[in-house]
Coordinates of C-alpha atoms in Angstrom, one line a residue:
X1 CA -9.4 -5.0 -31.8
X2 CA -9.2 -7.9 -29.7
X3 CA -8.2 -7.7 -25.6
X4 CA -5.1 -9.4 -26.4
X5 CA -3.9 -7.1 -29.2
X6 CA -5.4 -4.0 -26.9
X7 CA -3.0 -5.1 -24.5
X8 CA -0.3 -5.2 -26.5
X9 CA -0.7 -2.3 -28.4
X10 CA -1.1 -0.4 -24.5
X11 CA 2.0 -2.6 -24.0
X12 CA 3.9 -1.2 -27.0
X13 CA 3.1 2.5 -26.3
X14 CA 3.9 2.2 -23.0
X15 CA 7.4 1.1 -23.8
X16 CA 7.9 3.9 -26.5
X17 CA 6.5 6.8 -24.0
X18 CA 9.1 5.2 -21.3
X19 CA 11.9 5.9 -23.6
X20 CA 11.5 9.4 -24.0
X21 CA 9.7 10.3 -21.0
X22 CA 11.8 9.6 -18.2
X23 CA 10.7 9.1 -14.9
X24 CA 6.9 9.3 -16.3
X25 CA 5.9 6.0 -15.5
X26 CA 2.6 6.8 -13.7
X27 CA 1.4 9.8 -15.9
X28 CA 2.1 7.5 -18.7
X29 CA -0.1 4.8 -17.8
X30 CA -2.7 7.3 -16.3
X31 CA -2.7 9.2 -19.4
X32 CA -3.6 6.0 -21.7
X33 CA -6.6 4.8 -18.8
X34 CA -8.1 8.0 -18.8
X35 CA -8.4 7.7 -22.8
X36 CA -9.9 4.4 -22.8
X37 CA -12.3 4.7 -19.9
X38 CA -13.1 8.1 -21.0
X39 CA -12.0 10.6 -18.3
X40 CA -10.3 13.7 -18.0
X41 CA -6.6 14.1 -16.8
X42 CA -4.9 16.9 -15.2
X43 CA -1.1 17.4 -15.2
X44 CA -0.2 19.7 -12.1
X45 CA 3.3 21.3 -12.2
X46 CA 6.1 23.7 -12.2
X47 CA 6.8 25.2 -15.6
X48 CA 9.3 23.0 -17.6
X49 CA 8.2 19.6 -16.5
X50 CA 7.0 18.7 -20.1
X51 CA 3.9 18.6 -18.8
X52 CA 2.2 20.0 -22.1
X53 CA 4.2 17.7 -23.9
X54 CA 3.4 14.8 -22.7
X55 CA -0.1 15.1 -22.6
X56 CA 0.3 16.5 -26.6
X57 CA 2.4 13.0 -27.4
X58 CA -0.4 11.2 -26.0
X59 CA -2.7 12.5 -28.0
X60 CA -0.8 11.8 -31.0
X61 CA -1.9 8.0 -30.0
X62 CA -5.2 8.2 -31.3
X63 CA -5.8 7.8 -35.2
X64 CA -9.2 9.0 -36.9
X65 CA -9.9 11.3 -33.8
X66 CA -9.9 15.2 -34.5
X67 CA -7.6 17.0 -31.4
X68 CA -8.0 20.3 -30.1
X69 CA -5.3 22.2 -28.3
X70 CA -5.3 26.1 -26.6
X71 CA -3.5 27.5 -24.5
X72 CA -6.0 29.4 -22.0
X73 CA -5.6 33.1 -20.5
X74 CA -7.9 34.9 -18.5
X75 CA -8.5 36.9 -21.5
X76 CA -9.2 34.3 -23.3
X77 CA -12.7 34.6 -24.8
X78 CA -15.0 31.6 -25.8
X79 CA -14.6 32.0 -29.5
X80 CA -11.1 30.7 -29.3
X81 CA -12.5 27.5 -27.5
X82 CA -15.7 26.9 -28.5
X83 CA -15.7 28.8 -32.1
X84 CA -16.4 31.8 -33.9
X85 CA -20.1 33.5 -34.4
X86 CA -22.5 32.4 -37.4
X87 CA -22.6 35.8 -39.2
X88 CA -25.0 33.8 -41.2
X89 CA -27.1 32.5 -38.1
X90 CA -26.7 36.4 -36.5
X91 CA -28.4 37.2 -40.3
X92 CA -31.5 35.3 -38.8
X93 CA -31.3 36.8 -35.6
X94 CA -30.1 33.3 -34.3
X95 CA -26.9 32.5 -31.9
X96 CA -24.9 30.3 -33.0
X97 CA -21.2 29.2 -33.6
X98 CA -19.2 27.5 -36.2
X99 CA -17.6 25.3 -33.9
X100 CA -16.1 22.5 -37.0
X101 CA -12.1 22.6 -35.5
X102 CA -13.1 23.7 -31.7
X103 CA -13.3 22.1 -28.8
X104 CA -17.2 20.5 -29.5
X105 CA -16.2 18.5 -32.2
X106 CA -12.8 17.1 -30.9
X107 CA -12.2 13.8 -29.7
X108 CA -9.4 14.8 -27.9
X109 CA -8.4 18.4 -26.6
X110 CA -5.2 19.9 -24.7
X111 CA -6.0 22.7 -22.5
X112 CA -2.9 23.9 -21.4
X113 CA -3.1 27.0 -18.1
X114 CA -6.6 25.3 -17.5
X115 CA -7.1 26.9 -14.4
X116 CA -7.0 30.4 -16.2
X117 CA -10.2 30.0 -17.7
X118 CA -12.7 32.8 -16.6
X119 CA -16.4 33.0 -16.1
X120 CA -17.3 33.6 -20.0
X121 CA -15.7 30.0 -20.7
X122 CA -16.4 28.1 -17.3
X123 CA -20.1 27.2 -17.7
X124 CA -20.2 25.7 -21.4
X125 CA -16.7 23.8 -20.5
X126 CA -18.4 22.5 -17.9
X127 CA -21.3 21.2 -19.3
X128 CA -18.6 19.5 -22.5
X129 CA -16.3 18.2 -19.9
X130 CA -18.9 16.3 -17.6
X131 CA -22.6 15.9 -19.9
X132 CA -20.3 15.9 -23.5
X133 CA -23.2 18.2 -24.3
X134 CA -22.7 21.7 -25.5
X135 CA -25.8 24.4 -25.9
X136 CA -24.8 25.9 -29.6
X137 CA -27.9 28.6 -29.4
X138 CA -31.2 26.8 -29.3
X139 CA -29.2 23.5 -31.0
X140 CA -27.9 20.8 -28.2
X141 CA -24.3 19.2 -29.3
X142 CA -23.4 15.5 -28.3
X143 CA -19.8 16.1 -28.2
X144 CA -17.8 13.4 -29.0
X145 CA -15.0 14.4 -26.7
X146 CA -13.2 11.1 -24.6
X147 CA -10.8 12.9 -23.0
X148 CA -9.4 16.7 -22.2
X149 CA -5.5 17.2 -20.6
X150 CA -5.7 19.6 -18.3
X151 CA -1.8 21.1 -17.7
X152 CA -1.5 23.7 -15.3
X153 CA 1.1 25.1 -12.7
X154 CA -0.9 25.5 -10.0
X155 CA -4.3 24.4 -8.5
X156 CA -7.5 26.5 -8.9
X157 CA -7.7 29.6 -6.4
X158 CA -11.0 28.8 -3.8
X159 CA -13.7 29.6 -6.2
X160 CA -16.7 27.8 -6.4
X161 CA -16.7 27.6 -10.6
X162 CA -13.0 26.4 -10.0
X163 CA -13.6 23.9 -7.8
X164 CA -16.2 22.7 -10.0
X165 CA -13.8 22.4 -13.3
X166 CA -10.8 21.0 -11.0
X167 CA -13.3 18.0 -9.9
X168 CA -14.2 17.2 -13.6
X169 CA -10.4 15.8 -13.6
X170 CA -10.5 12.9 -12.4
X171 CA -6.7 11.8 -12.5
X172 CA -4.3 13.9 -11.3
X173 CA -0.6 14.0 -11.2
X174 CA 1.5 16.1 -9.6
X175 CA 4.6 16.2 -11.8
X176 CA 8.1 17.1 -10.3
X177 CA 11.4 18.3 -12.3
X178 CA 13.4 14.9 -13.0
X179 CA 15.4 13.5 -10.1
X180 CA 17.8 11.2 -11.4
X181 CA 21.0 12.8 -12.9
X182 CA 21.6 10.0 -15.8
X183 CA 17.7 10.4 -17.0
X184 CA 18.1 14.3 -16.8
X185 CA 21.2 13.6 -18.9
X186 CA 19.3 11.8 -21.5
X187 CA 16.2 14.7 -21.6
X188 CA 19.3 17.0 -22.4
X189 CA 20.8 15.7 -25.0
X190 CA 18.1 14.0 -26.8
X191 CA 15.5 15.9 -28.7
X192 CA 12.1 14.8 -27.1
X193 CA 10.2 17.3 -29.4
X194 CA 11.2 15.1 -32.3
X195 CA 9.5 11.4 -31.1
X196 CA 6.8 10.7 -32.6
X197 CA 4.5 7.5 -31.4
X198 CA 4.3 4.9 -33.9
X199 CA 1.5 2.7 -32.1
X200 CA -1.9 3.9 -32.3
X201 CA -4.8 3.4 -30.8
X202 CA -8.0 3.9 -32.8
X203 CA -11.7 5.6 -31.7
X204 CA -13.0 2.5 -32.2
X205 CA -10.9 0.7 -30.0
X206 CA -11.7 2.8 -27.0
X207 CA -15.5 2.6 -27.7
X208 CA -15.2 -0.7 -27.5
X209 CA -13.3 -1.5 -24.7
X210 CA -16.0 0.8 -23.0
X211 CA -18.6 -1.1 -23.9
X212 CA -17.2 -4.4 -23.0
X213 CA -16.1 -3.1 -19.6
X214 CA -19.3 -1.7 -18.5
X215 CA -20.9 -4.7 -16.8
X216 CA -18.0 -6.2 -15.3
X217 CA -18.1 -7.4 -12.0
X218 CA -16.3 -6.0 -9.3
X219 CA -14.6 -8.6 -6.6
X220 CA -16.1 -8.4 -3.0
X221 CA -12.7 -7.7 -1.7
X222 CA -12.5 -4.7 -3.8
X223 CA -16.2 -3.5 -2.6
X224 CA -15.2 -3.8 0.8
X225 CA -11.5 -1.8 0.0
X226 CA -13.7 1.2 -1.4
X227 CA -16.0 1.1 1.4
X228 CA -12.9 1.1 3.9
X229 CA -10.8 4.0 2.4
X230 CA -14.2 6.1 2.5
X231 CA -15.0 5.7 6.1
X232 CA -10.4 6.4 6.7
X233 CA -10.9 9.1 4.1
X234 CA -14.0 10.9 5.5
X235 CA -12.3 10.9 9.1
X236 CA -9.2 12.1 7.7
X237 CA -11.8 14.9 6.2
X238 CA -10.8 13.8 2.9
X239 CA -14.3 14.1 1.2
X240 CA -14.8 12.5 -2.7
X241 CA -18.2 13.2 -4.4
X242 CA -20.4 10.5 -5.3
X243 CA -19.4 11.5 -9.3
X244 CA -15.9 10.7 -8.6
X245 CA -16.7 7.5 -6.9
X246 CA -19.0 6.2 -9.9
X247 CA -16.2 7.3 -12.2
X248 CA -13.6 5.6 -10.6
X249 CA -15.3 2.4 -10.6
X250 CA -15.5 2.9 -13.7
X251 CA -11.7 3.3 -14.8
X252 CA -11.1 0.0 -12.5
X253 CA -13.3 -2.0 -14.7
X254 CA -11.9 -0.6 -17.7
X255 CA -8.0 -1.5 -16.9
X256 CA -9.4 -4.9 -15.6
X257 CA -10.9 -5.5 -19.3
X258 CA -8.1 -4.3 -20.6
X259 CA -5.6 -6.9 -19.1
X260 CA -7.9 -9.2 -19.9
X261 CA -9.8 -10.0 -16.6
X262 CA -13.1 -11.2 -16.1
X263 CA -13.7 -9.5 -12.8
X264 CA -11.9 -6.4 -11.2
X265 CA -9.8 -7.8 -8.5
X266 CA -7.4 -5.9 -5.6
X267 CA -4.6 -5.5 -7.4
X268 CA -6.1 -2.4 -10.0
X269 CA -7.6 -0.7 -6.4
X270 CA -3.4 0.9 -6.2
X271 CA -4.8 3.0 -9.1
X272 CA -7.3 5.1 -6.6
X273 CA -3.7 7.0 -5.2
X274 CA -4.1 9.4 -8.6
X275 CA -7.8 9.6 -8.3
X276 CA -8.1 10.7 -4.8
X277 CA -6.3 13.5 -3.7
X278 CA -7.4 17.0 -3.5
X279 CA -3.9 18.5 -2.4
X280 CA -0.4 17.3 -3.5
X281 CA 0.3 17.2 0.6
X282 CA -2.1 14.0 0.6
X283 CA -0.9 11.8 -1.8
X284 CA 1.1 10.0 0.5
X285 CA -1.0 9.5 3.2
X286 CA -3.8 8.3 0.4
X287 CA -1.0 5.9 -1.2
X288 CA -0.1 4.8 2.4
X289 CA -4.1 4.1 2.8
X290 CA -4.5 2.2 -0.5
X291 CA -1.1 -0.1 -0.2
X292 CA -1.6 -1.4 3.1
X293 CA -5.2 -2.2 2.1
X294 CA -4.2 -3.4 -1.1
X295 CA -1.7 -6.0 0.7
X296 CA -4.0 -6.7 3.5
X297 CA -6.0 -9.3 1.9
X298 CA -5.4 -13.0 1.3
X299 CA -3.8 -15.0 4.4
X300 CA -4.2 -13.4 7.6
X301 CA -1.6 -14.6 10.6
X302 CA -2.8 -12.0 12.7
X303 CA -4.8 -13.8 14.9
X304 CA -2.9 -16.9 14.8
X305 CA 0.0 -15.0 16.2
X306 CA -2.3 -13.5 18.8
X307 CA -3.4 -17.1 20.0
X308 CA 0.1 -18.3 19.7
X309 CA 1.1 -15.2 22.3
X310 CA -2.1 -16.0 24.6
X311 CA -1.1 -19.9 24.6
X312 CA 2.6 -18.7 25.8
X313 CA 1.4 -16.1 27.8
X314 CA -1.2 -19.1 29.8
X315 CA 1.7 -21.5 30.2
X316 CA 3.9 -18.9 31.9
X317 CA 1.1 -17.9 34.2
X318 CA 1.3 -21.2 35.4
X319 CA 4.6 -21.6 35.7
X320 CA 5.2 -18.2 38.2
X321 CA 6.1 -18.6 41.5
X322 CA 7.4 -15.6 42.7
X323 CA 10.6 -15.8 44.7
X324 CA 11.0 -14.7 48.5
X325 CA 14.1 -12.7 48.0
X326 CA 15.7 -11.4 44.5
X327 CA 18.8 -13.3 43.6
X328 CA 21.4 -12.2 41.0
X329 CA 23.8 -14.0 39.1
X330 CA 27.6 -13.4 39.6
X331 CA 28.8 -14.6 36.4
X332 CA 26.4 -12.7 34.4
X333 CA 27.4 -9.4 36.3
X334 CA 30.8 -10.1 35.2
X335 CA 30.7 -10.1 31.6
X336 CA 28.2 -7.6 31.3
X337 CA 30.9 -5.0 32.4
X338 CA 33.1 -6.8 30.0
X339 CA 30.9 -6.2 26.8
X340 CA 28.6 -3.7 25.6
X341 CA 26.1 -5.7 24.0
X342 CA 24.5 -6.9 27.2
X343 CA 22.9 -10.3 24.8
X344 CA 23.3 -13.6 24.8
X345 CA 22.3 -16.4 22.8
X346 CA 19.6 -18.3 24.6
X347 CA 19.7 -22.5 24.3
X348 CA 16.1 -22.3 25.0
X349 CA 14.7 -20.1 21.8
X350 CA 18.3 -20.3 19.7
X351 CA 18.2 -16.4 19.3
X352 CA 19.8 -13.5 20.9
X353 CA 18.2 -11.8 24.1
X354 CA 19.6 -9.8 27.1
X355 CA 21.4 -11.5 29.5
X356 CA 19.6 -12.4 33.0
X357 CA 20.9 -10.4 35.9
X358 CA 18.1 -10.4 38.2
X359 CA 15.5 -12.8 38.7
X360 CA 12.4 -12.3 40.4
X361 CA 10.4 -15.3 39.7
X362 CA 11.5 -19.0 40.2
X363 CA 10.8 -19.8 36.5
X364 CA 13.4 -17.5 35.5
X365 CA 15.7 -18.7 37.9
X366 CA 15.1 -22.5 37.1
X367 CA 15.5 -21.3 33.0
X368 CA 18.7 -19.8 33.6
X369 CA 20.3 -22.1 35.8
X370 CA 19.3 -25.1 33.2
X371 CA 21.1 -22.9 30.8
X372 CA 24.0 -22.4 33.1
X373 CA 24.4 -24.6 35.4
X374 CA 27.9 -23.5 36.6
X375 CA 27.2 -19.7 37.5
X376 CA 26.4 -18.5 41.1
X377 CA 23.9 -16.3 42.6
X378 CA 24.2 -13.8 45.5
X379 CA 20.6 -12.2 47.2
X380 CA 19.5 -8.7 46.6
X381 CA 19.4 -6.1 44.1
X382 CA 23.4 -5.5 44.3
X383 CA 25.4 -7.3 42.1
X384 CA 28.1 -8.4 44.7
X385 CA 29.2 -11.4 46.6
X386 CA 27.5 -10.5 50.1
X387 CA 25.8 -13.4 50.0
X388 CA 28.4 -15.3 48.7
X389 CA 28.9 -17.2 45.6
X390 CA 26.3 -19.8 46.4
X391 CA 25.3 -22.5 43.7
X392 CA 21.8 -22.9 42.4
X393 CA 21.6 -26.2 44.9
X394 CA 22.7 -23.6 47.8
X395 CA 20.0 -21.1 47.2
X396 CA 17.4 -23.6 46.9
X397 CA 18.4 -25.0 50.3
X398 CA 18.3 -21.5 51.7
X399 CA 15.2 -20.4 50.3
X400 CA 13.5 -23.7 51.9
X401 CA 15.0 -23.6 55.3
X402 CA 14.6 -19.7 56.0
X403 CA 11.6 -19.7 54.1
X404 CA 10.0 -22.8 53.7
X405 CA 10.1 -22.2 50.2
X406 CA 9.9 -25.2 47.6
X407 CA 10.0 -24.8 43.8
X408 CA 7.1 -25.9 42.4
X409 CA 7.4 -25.2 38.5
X410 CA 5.8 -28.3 36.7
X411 CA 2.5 -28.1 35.1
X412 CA -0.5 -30.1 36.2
X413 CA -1.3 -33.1 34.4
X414 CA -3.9 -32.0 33.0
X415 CA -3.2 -28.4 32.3
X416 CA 0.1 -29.8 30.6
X417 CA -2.4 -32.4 28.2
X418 CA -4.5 -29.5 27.8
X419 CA -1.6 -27.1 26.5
X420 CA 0.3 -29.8 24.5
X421 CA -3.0 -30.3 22.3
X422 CA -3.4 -27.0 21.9
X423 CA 0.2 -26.1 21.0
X424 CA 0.0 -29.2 18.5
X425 CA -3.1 -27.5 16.7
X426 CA -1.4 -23.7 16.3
X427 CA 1.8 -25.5 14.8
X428 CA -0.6 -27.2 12.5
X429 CA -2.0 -23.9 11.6
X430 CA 1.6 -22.7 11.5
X431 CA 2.5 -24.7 8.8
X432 CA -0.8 -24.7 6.7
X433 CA -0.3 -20.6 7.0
X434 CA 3.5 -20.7 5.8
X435 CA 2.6 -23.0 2.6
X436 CA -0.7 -20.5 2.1
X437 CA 1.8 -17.3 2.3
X438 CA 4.4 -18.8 -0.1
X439 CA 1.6 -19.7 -2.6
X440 CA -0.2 -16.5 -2.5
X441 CA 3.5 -14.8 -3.0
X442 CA 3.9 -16.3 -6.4
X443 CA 0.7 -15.8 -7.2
X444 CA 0.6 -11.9 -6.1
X445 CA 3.7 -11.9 -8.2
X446 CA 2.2 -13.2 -11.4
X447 CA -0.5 -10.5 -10.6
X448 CA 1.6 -7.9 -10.7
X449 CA 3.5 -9.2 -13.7
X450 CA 0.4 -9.5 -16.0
X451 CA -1.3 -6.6 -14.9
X452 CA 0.4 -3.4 -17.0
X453 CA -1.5 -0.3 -14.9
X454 CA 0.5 -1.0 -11.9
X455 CA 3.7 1.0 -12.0
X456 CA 7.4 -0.7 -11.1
X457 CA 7.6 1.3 -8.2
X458 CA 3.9 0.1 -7.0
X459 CA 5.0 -3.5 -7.7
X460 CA 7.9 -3.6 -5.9
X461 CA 6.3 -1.2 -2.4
X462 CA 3.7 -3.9 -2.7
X463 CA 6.0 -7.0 -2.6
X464 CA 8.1 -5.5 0.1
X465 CA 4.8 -5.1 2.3
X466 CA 3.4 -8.3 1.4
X467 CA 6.8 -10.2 2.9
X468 CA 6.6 -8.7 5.9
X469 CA 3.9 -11.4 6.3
X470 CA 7.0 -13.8 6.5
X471 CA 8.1 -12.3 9.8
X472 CA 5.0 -12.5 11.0
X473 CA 5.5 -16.2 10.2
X474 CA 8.9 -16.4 11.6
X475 CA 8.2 -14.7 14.8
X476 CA 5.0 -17.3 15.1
X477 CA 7.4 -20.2 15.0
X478 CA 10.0 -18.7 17.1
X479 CA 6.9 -17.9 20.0
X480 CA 5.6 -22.0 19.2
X481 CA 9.6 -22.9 19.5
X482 CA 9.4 -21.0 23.1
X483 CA 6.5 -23.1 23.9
X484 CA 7.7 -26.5 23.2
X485 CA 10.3 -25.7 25.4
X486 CA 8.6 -24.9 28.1
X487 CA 6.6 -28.0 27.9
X488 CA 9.1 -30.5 27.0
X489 CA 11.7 -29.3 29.6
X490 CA 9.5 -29.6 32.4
X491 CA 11.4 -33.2 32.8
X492 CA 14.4 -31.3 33.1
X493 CA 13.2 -28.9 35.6
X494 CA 11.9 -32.0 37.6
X495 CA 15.5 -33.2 38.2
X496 CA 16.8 -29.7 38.5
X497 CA 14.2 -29.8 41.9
X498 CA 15.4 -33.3 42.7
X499 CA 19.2 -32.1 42.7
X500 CA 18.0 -28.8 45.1
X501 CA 16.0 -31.7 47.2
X502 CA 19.1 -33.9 47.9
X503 CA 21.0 -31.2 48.4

């Protein structure tokens, strides 16, 4: 089968699964990857979640495949799994079973209460699940296994053969009761048991989409992802085996040939949140991890923002002049007891920000008063008219005769020339930035559209974080808006100082 009609055969079944299967999104899709790329999958959950299900409808996918299903105990004994004794081998004084119809010669196998296996089982299942080998006597089995559903209600008790089987399983799902009332209304009152999958996928097609994934190349972005989460992972003492690591770059190359790429790029690395976990209590935290890594690449306006800030940051410097006495303004006083919102909307940056009251520092001052020019001031931390209610003209006459004091807020001329080029470069990079981000949107979109192992629910947490970028933008140009206003108004500020002058 061609990639194309691969796709849209995964496509197909997908849809199907959806239908029945509500609120299964993720297992679904983790269900068909494990098939195709070989690995094992374990369904972890309270009894009733159609957990066995599921994993037995998915099975029903695969045409010319033989399928193997038991329920485990922990009196189970390895002639239910692996077959009964040769009484004609035992005739010869030879072990050996008849395993035709057990678990060594299925392509596909359902163990349902995996976790319940005991020691008499544990070794050989072992040995199928991870080499596909199994030891039939003194005869060596390739078994031509792909993939073994693991359903069970609860994770393996801390023993070390336990451990060892629950690590074989490389995705995992923790699956929950169904939340929404209209899709537990539709589980209800439709028969599930009765849907049978009419798309199939054949044993050949997931040999060969094996084959034709295993030499893909893996992006540098995505190298530098995995090597990321394993340094977060490891001090979150999070710990994956080597195995798990080889196996899940394999899966990612898989679902990248399957959609038809020629290289596995960022976008299949969300897939790691069901490969990683050891305890339901980490998804989150791993998902969390993986998102914000996921969205992290392309256009980064960090450090433009940071050299925007340090350029605004530099001008006020320069501007400071710290005055001899606090003043505050009357008017302001007065209509902050009038309202509880305490803002106003500044003429300077055009957006809300609390209203002056104080002012410490003659650039503050000068601001307000160019914003205001008809409120008065009175000295010292109370808000009252000790002072009087003396214009801005007044107080700059005071200040210079008690004080000596004289505004001096312009720039230098050559600190001004200095800033002006530099503020004319970052809104270059501004707008090169914005156009970048609203390309890479539509093109993260597409992404997510084409590529069918990333769930709704992924798409649209990964969208949400990658806007958040906007802001970034729009605070940028707010902070370069703040800065052209300091610059251009020093002409303004210059007659301000000429009116306190004359005065």
């Amino acid at each position: 089968m061609k990639v194309l009609d691969l796709k849209n055969t995964i496509l197909n079944i997908k849809q199907e699964f959806s239908g029945y299967f509500k609120e299964r999104d993720a297992e679904i899709n983790g269900s068909l990857l494990a098939l195709l790329s070989g690995e094992h999958v374990l369904l972890l959950g309270p009894p009733g979640t159609a957990k066995t299900l599921l994993a037995n409808k998915i099975c029903e996918t695969i045409e010319g495949g033989n399928f193997f299903h038991y329920l485990l105990t922990r009196f189970s004994t390895p002639e239910e799994v692996f077959g009964p004794l040769s009484l004609k081998a035992l005739e010869n004084d030879e072990f050996s079973r008849r395993v035709e119809g057990y678990l060594p010669t299925a392509h596909i196998a359902l163990l349902d209460e995996i976790f319940k296996a005991n020691s008499s089982i544990l070794n050989s299942l072992l040995t199928v699940l991870n080499e596909r080998k199994y030891y039939n006597g003194k005869e060596v089995l390739d078994v031509p296994l792909f993939s073994v559903f693991g359903a069970s209600n609860e994770l393996p008790e801390e023993d070390e053969s336990l451990e060892a089987l629950y690590d074989r399983f490389l995705f995992r799902y923790s699956v929950d009761y169904i939340q929404h009332e209209e899709n537990l209304e539709a589980l209800i009152f439709e028969n599930t048991e009765d849907f049978l999958p009419s798309t199939k996928l054949s044993i050949e097609d997931l040999r060969g989409i094996q084959k034709k994934a295993r030499d893909m190349r893996v992006d540098p972005e995505v190298r530098a992802i995995i090597r990321g989460l394993r340094r977060e992972l490891k001090n979150s003492k999070i710990f994956i085996s080597d195995r798990r690591w080889k196996k899940i770059i394999n899966v990612l190359r898989v679902a990248s040939a399957v959609n038809g790429h020629i290289t596995v790029n960022r976008m299949t690395v969300v897939l790691l949140q069901h490969m990683l976990w050891d305890l339901p209590e980490q998804k989150e935290t791993i998902r969390k991890l993986i998102l914000d890594r996921v969205v992290s690449g392309g256009t980064d306006t960090g450090k433009l923002k940071q050299n925007v800030l340090d350029l605004r940051n530099s001008v006020y410097i320069c501007l400071q002049q710290e005055l001899p006495d606090p003043v505050a303004c009357n008017k302001c006083f007065e209509e902050e007891k009038k309202t509880t919102s305490g803002m106003r909307t500044s003429r300077f940056t055009g957006v809300k920000a609390p209203k002056s009251l104080t002012f410490n520092n003659a650039l503050d001052f000068l601001r307000h008063h160019t914003e205001f020019p008809t409120h008065t001031y009175s000295f010292g931390l109370e808000y009252s008219n000790i002072n009087g209610a003396m214009s801005f003209e007044a107080v700059a006459e005071h200040f210079r005769l008690k004080y000596g004091f004289e505004f001096k807020l312009s720039l230098d001329y050559g600190d001004k020339k200095l800033y002006e080029k530099e503020y004319e470069n970052l809104e270059e990079r501004l707008n090169y930035f914005r156009k970048q981000v609203q390309e890479e949107e539509k093109a993260l979109e597409e992404t997510l559209r084409e590529n069918i192992w990333v769930s709704g629910q992924d798409s649209k947490e990964i969208m949400i974080k990658y806007r958040s970028k906007n802001t970034d933008i729009y605070e940028i140009a707010s902070h370069l808006k703040e800065i052209r206003v300091l610059l251009e108004k020093q002409k303004i500020f210059d007659v301000e100082l000429e009116k306190a002058e004359i005065a």
